[in-house]
Short mmCIF file of C-alpha atoms and ligand atoms in Angstrom, two decimals:
data_model
loop_
_atom_site.label_atom_id
_atom_site.label_comp_id
_atom_site.label_asym_id
_atom_site.label_seq_id
_atom_site.Cartn_x
_atom_site.Cartn_y
_atom_site.Cartn_z
CA MET A 86 -23.17 99.35 132.14
CA SER A 87 -22.71 98.35 128.51
CA VAL A 88 -18.93 97.26 128.12
CA GLU A 89 -16.33 98.04 125.15
CA ARG A 90 -13.38 96.19 125.41
CA LEU A 91 -11.03 95.43 122.91
CA VAL A 92 -10.24 92.22 123.75
CA THR A 93 -14.43 90.85 123.33
CA ARG A 94 -14.36 87.91 121.70
CA LYS A 95 -17.30 89.51 119.49
CA SER A 96 -16.83 91.78 116.35
CA ILE A 97 -17.21 95.32 117.84
CA SER A 98 -17.53 97.11 113.92
CA LYS A 99 -18.43 96.63 110.92
CA GLU A 100 -15.03 97.70 110.33
CA GLU A 101 -13.99 94.90 111.81
CA ASP A 102 -16.06 92.38 110.18
CA LYS A 103 -14.32 94.38 106.86
CA TYR A 104 -10.96 93.70 107.98
CA ASN A 105 -11.55 90.23 108.78
CA ILE A 106 -12.93 89.36 106.07
CA SER A 107 -9.70 90.22 103.76
CA LEU A 108 -7.85 88.84 106.62
CA ARG A 109 -9.30 85.50 106.04
CA PRO A 110 -8.64 82.37 104.75
CA SER A 111 -10.58 81.41 101.21
CA THR A 112 -9.34 77.49 101.11
CA LEU A 113 -8.71 74.97 104.68
CA LYS A 114 -4.63 74.53 103.32
CA GLU A 115 -4.67 77.97 104.42
CA TYR A 116 -6.48 77.76 107.43
CA ILE A 117 -4.20 77.85 110.80
CA GLY A 118 -4.72 75.50 113.41
CA GLN A 119 -7.66 73.33 114.60
CA LYS A 120 -5.43 70.28 113.40
CA GLU A 121 -8.22 67.41 114.03
CA LEU A 122 -11.31 69.44 112.78
CA LYS A 123 -9.93 70.12 109.85
CA GLU A 124 -8.39 66.80 109.30
CA LYS A 125 -12.10 64.90 109.83
CA LEU A 126 -13.90 68.18 107.33
CA SER A 127 -11.75 67.40 104.73
CA ILE A 128 -12.46 64.48 104.63
CA SER A 129 -15.96 64.98 104.80
CA ILE A 130 -15.73 67.62 101.30
CA GLU A 131 -13.63 64.57 99.61
CA ALA A 132 -16.12 61.74 100.39
CA ALA A 133 -19.20 64.21 99.03
CA ARG A 134 -17.02 65.62 96.30
CA ARG A 135 -16.39 62.20 95.02
CA ARG A 136 -20.22 60.61 95.95
CA ASN A 137 -21.37 64.25 94.02
CA GLU A 138 -23.63 65.32 96.84
CA PRO A 139 -23.49 67.96 98.94
CA VAL A 140 -21.89 67.85 103.02
CA GLU A 141 -23.90 67.14 105.72
CA HIS A 142 -25.22 69.50 107.83
CA THR A 143 -22.73 70.33 110.34
CA LEU A 144 -22.89 71.63 113.52
CA LEU A 145 -19.93 74.21 114.92
CA TYR A 146 -19.45 75.20 118.35
CA GLY A 147 -16.96 76.89 119.95
CA PRO A 148 -17.00 80.57 122.19
CA PRO A 149 -16.88 83.61 119.78
CA GLY A 150 -13.76 84.36 117.35
CA LEU A 151 -12.31 81.02 116.74
CA GLY A 152 -13.11 80.79 113.07
CA LYS A 153 -16.71 79.92 112.61
CA THR A 154 -17.82 81.97 110.15
CA THR A 155 -14.92 80.94 108.35
CA LEU A 156 -15.07 77.54 108.39
CA ALA A 157 -18.84 77.90 106.67
CA HIS A 158 -17.17 80.22 104.07
CA ILE A 159 -13.92 77.50 103.59
CA ILE A 160 -17.01 74.34 103.29
CA ALA A 161 -19.05 77.23 100.59
CA SER A 162 -15.41 77.40 98.78
CA GLU A 163 -13.81 74.00 98.40
CA MET A 164 -17.60 72.76 97.82
CA ASN A 165 -17.63 75.84 94.41
CA SER A 166 -21.08 76.41 95.92
CA LYS A 167 -22.50 79.43 97.30
CA ILE A 168 -22.94 80.99 100.53
CA ILE A 169 -25.93 82.53 102.02
CA VAL A 170 -25.37 83.61 105.84
CA THR A 171 -28.28 84.84 107.54
CA SER A 172 -28.43 84.49 111.89
CA GLY A 173 -31.10 83.05 114.61
CA PRO A 174 -31.90 86.15 115.54
CA ALA A 175 -32.29 87.40 111.32
CA LEU A 176 -35.27 85.05 111.36
CA ILE A 177 -38.40 85.74 112.50
CA ARG A 178 -40.48 84.48 110.84
CA THR A 179 -40.86 81.49 108.78
CA GLY A 180 -41.33 83.38 105.49
CA ASP A 181 -38.18 84.96 106.49
CA LEU A 182 -36.71 81.64 105.81
CA MET A 183 -39.13 80.47 103.03
CA GLY A 184 -37.61 82.65 100.97
CA ILE A 185 -34.24 81.62 101.56
CA LEU A 186 -34.53 78.18 101.01
CA THR A 187 -36.95 78.46 98.17
CA ASN A 188 -34.01 80.54 96.46
CA LEU A 189 -31.26 77.43 97.48
CA ASN A 190 -29.39 76.34 94.22
CA ARG A 191 -28.56 72.43 95.12
CA GLY A 192 -25.20 72.36 97.32
CA ASP A 193 -25.17 75.97 98.21
CA VAL A 194 -24.70 76.46 101.85
CA LEU A 195 -26.71 78.10 104.44
CA PHE A 196 -24.81 80.11 107.23
CA ILE A 197 -26.61 80.44 110.13
CA ASP A 198 -24.95 81.54 112.81
CA GLU A 199 -26.40 82.22 116.35
CA ILE A 200 -28.41 78.91 115.36
CA HIS A 201 -29.81 78.39 119.30
CA ARG A 202 -31.54 81.60 119.12
CA LEU A 203 -33.99 81.15 116.60
CA SER A 204 -37.39 81.37 117.85
CA THR A 205 -39.88 77.74 117.90
CA VAL A 206 -41.46 77.65 115.01
CA VAL A 207 -38.18 79.49 113.35
CA GLU A 208 -36.75 76.38 114.08
CA GLU A 209 -39.71 73.66 113.94
CA PHE A 210 -40.18 74.67 110.06
CA LEU A 211 -36.36 74.18 109.58
CA TYR A 212 -36.32 69.65 110.29
CA PRO A 213 -38.26 69.47 107.86
CA ALA A 214 -36.05 71.32 104.98
CA MET A 215 -32.66 69.87 106.83
CA GLU A 216 -34.34 66.38 106.58
CA ASP A 217 -36.56 65.57 103.71
CA PHE A 218 -35.37 69.10 102.05
CA LYS A 219 -39.17 70.19 101.94
CA VAL A 220 -40.95 73.10 104.13
CA ASP A 221 -44.53 72.70 105.25
CA PHE A 222 -46.25 75.91 104.26
CA VAL A 223 -49.19 76.76 105.01
CA VAL A 224 -51.73 78.98 103.90
CA ASP A 225 -55.09 80.98 104.41
CA LYS A 226 -56.26 80.24 108.53
CA GLY A 227 -59.11 77.92 110.18
CA ALA A 228 -61.26 76.21 108.17
CA PHE A 229 -59.18 76.98 104.75
CA ALA A 230 -55.76 76.58 105.94
CA LYS A 231 -53.53 73.90 103.56
CA THR A 232 -50.63 72.89 104.47
CA ILE A 233 -48.15 73.72 100.89
CA ASN A 234 -45.47 71.14 100.50
CA ILE A 235 -42.40 72.38 98.82
CA PRO A 236 -39.78 70.44 97.26
CA LEU A 237 -36.20 71.59 98.23
CA GLN A 238 -32.50 72.04 96.24
CA LYS A 239 -30.85 69.97 98.67
CA PHE A 240 -27.68 72.21 100.47
CA THR A 241 -26.04 71.97 103.37
CA LEU A 242 -26.98 73.66 106.58
CA VAL A 243 -24.03 75.25 108.34
CA GLY A 244 -24.97 75.69 111.97
CA ALA A 245 -22.31 77.87 114.84
CA THR A 246 -23.58 78.35 118.31
CA THR A 247 -20.78 78.64 121.17
CA ARG A 248 -22.14 76.15 123.22
CA ALA A 249 -23.88 72.78 121.60
CA GLY A 250 -26.01 72.14 125.17
CA PHE A 251 -27.75 75.14 123.85
CA LEU A 252 -29.35 73.75 121.18
CA SER A 253 -32.92 71.72 121.51
CA ALA A 254 -31.89 68.04 120.83
CA PRO A 255 -34.24 67.94 117.83
CA LEU A 256 -32.14 70.64 115.95
CA ARG A 257 -28.85 69.00 117.59
CA ASN A 258 -29.54 65.42 116.42
CA ARG A 259 -30.69 66.83 112.35
CA PHE A 260 -27.19 67.98 112.01
CA GLY A 261 -24.53 64.67 110.68
CA ILE A 262 -21.43 65.97 110.95
CA HIS A 263 -20.68 67.81 114.89
CA HIS A 264 -17.45 69.81 115.65
CA HIS A 265 -16.29 71.88 119.02
CA ILE A 266 -13.26 74.64 118.16
CA GLY A 267 -11.38 75.43 120.72
CA PHE A 268 -8.72 78.00 121.49
CA TYR A 269 -6.19 78.32 119.42
CA ALA A 270 -2.20 78.02 121.22
CA VAL A 271 0.40 81.09 121.56
CA ASP A 272 2.51 79.21 118.14
CA GLU A 273 -0.99 78.77 115.83
CA LEU A 274 -1.83 82.73 116.85
CA VAL A 275 2.03 83.30 115.58
CA LYS A 276 2.10 81.98 112.11
CA ILE A 277 -1.88 83.45 111.93
CA ILE A 278 -0.61 87.10 113.03
CA LYS A 279 2.36 86.89 110.31
CA ARG A 280 -0.09 85.80 107.78
CA SER A 281 -2.14 88.94 108.97
CA ALA A 282 1.17 90.92 108.56
CA SER A 283 1.94 89.66 105.20
CA ILE A 284 -1.76 90.33 103.52
CA LEU A 285 -1.64 94.04 104.82
CA ASP A 286 1.89 94.38 103.34
CA THR A 287 2.85 95.64 107.32
CA LYS A 288 6.59 94.75 108.60
CA ILE A 289 6.33 92.72 112.37
CA ASP A 290 9.17 90.86 113.49
CA ASP A 291 8.90 87.65 115.63
CA ASP A 292 9.35 89.56 118.97
CA ALA A 293 6.17 91.05 118.74
CA THR A 294 4.51 89.36 116.98
CA TYR A 295 4.68 86.70 119.38
CA GLU A 296 4.44 89.67 122.27
CA ILE A 297 0.66 90.04 120.75
CA ALA A 298 0.06 86.39 119.78
CA LYS A 299 0.54 86.24 124.55
CA ARG A 300 -1.99 88.39 124.83
CA SER A 301 -4.87 87.67 122.45
CA ARG A 302 -6.45 85.15 124.43
CA GLY A 303 -5.90 81.74 122.52
CA THR A 304 -8.77 83.61 119.82
CA PRO A 305 -7.29 84.75 116.43
CA ARG A 306 -9.86 87.84 116.07
CA ILE A 307 -8.87 89.44 118.95
CA ALA A 308 -4.97 88.77 117.52
CA ASN A 309 -6.15 90.64 113.99
CA ARG A 310 -8.05 93.10 115.98
CA LEU A 311 -4.97 93.67 118.64
CA LEU A 312 -2.78 93.69 115.50
CA ARG A 313 -4.12 96.65 113.53
CA ARG A 314 -4.47 98.41 116.75
CA VAL A 315 -0.76 97.69 117.22
CA ARG A 316 0.25 98.45 113.55
CA ASP A 317 -1.96 102.23 113.83
CA TYR A 318 0.52 102.76 116.67
CA VAL A 319 3.36 102.30 114.64
CA GLN A 320 2.25 103.58 111.75
CA VAL A 321 2.37 107.02 114.05
CA LYS A 322 4.70 107.07 116.73
CA SER A 323 7.43 105.81 114.27
CA ASP A 324 8.94 104.31 111.40
CA GLY A 325 5.94 101.66 110.62
CA LYS A 326 7.69 98.42 111.38
CA ILE A 327 6.23 96.52 114.66
CA THR A 328 8.93 95.33 117.11
CA LYS A 329 8.05 94.43 120.89
CA LYS A 330 9.12 97.53 122.44
CA LEU A 331 6.51 99.21 119.92
CA ALA A 332 3.57 96.38 120.52
CA ILE A 333 4.05 96.45 124.29
CA LEU A 334 4.07 100.69 124.17
CA ALA A 335 0.31 100.64 122.39
CA LEU A 336 -1.02 97.16 124.37
CA GLU A 337 -0.20 98.92 127.39
CA MET A 338 -2.11 101.86 127.04
CA GLU A 339 -5.21 100.01 125.86
CA GLY A 340 -4.40 98.64 129.29
CA ILE A 341 -3.60 95.09 127.87
CA ASP A 342 -1.56 93.46 130.71
CA GLU A 343 0.86 91.24 129.53
CA LYS A 344 -1.87 88.11 129.44
CA GLY A 345 -4.71 89.91 127.80
CA LEU A 346 -6.39 91.22 130.17
CA ASP A 347 -7.72 94.39 130.31
CA GLU A 348 -9.41 96.66 133.16
CA LEU A 349 -12.89 95.25 134.04
CA ASP A 350 -10.90 91.78 134.30
CA ARG A 351 -8.41 92.86 136.82
CA LYS A 352 -11.20 94.71 139.01
CA TYR A 353 -13.33 91.08 138.65
CA LEU A 354 -10.25 90.11 140.66
CA ARG A 355 -9.80 92.33 142.76
CA ILE A 356 -12.52 92.94 144.54
CA LEU A 357 -12.98 89.30 144.41
CA ILE A 358 -9.70 89.40 146.14
CA GLU A 359 -10.47 92.45 148.28
CA HIS A 360 -13.92 92.68 148.80
CA TYR A 361 -14.39 88.63 149.54
CA ASN A 362 -11.14 87.99 150.96
CA GLY A 363 -10.46 86.32 147.72
CA GLY A 364 -14.23 84.15 147.82
CA PRO A 365 -16.08 82.06 147.96
CA ALA A 366 -18.45 85.23 147.28
CA GLY A 367 -21.83 84.67 145.01
CA ILE A 368 -22.15 85.71 140.85
CA GLU A 369 -24.97 88.03 141.99
CA SER A 370 -22.92 89.93 145.13
CA LEU A 371 -19.53 90.20 142.39
CA ALA A 372 -21.84 91.85 139.86
CA ALA A 373 -23.23 94.12 142.16
CA SER A 374 -20.04 94.81 143.64
CA LEU A 375 -18.69 95.66 140.16
CA ASN A 376 -21.96 98.00 138.83
CA GLU A 377 -22.38 95.34 136.36
CA GLU A 378 -24.75 92.22 135.27
CA SER A 379 -24.19 89.24 136.54
CA ASP A 380 -24.48 87.97 132.87
CA THR A 381 -22.05 89.97 131.70
CA LEU A 382 -19.87 88.43 134.25
CA GLN A 383 -20.30 85.06 132.94
CA ASP A 384 -20.22 85.46 129.65
CA ILE A 385 -17.66 87.79 128.92
CA ILE A 386 -15.30 88.09 131.70
CA GLU A 387 -15.54 84.71 133.56
CA PRO A 388 -14.26 82.04 130.40
CA PHE A 389 -10.90 83.57 129.63
CA LEU A 390 -10.44 84.05 133.83
CA LEU A 391 -11.38 80.26 134.52
CA LYS A 392 -9.70 78.90 131.06
CA ILE A 393 -6.05 80.33 132.80
CA GLY A 394 -6.59 79.85 135.89
CA PHE A 395 -7.45 82.66 137.25
CA LEU A 396 -10.79 81.84 138.71
CA LYS A 397 -12.47 78.48 140.39
CA ARG A 398 -16.61 78.00 140.28
CA THR A 399 -17.46 76.04 142.76
CA ARG A 400 -20.56 74.82 144.81
CA GLN A 401 -20.26 78.23 147.30
CA GLY A 402 -19.26 80.27 144.70
CA ARG A 403 -16.17 82.07 142.67
CA LYS A 404 -12.48 82.04 144.23
CA ILE A 405 -9.56 83.57 143.13
CA GLY A 406 -7.20 80.76 141.41
CA ASP A 407 -3.25 80.97 142.94
CA LYS A 408 -1.81 82.16 139.65
CA ALA A 409 -4.01 85.68 140.08
CA LEU A 410 -2.71 86.38 143.16
CA ALA A 411 0.59 85.45 141.21
CA HIS A 412 0.39 87.98 138.67
CA LEU A 413 -1.66 90.57 140.21
CA GLY A 414 1.25 90.65 142.20
CA ILE A 415 -0.96 90.15 145.61
CA LYS A 416 1.07 88.07 148.34
CA LYS A 417 -1.01 85.24 150.11
CA SER A 418 -2.07 86.61 153.54
CA ASN A 419 -3.00 84.48 156.13
CA SER A 420 -6.50 84.88 155.65
CA LEU A 421 -6.73 84.87 152.05
CA GLN A 422 -5.22 81.96 152.51
CA SER A 423 -7.39 79.84 154.77
CA SER A 424 -10.03 81.10 152.41
CA LEU A 425 -8.89 79.84 149.62
CA PHE A 426 -8.42 75.85 149.72
N1 LIG B 1569 -7.73 83.96 110.20
C1 LIG B 1569 -8.30 83.72 111.88
N2 LIG B 1569 -8.36 82.66 111.58
C2 LIG B 1569 -7.34 82.62 110.45
C3 LIG B 1569 -6.94 81.15 111.14
N3 LIG B 1569 -7.31 79.69 111.64
N4 LIG B 1569 -6.23 80.64 110.12
C4 LIG B 1569 -5.50 81.20 109.37
N5 LIG B 1569 -5.99 82.76 109.07
C5 LIG B 1569 -6.93 82.89 109.69
#
């Protein structure tokens, strides 16, 4: 079963991509949150500027929707250079990458999203490009095969991945700079929503902003998506100004509760409580009960439930967290209690 969710961290449409591009900050100064990362990045950028060199290859890792693409664009614009955007799955043959690399100018940023999904041959083709700014291209076959060495301009590779551990060690080690992007605090999301509302020329009061921020799962992309849904609702149902009451009505209509959980999250938790007595339950059994793939549960549903303490992962399997029971208004029964601790 495929899942279409309003609270997914992945981009859900080309329309959404366009909307996000219009909201994207273009300088580090405008960028909200990730204080430490911003400080470190601004030093790397300033040092590179002073040396008149490109920024070192930079690896950004963290869950989707937190700003990896935005940061790659910021590095390029702060360095006054061009950015070329591609992704691991789009680079099928070495020829695809060859074309891109040989067209780079000095200081350009090449952004490879989902870099952990590069094929082994393309990944290995990238090594000399990263290390020595050259590519080894093999022409002809068999006895006539020759390797041509093509020099490249010095460029910056920015790679993005959801987990640094997904990368092979040789690729990971070729990045001089590694940055982790973590979830945003509610007060940071409040600032992001205010900034977005102002760019979109939408009136929103402070309570409504806070309400949307609280339901955004620590993720700017979700915050901006919820803002867009609430804005549509208010435009139709009211005079266009977003108030807390209207924001809650709009989000409830979408099935999103005050923690940012949707119907699928709640169904997962209820099945764990009702069918498995709060756990421990194996991932495959849970997937079968929910009629979902176990990968979907692990990649899409569980990370946020684990983060907010609604779920615990143990050697024996998944267990419900106490906070989830309180949130769903379920009292701990004796049997639940004994299975919980
Ligand atoms: N829009 C999306 N993410 C943002 C961020 N971190 N700062 C400012 N605006 C944003």
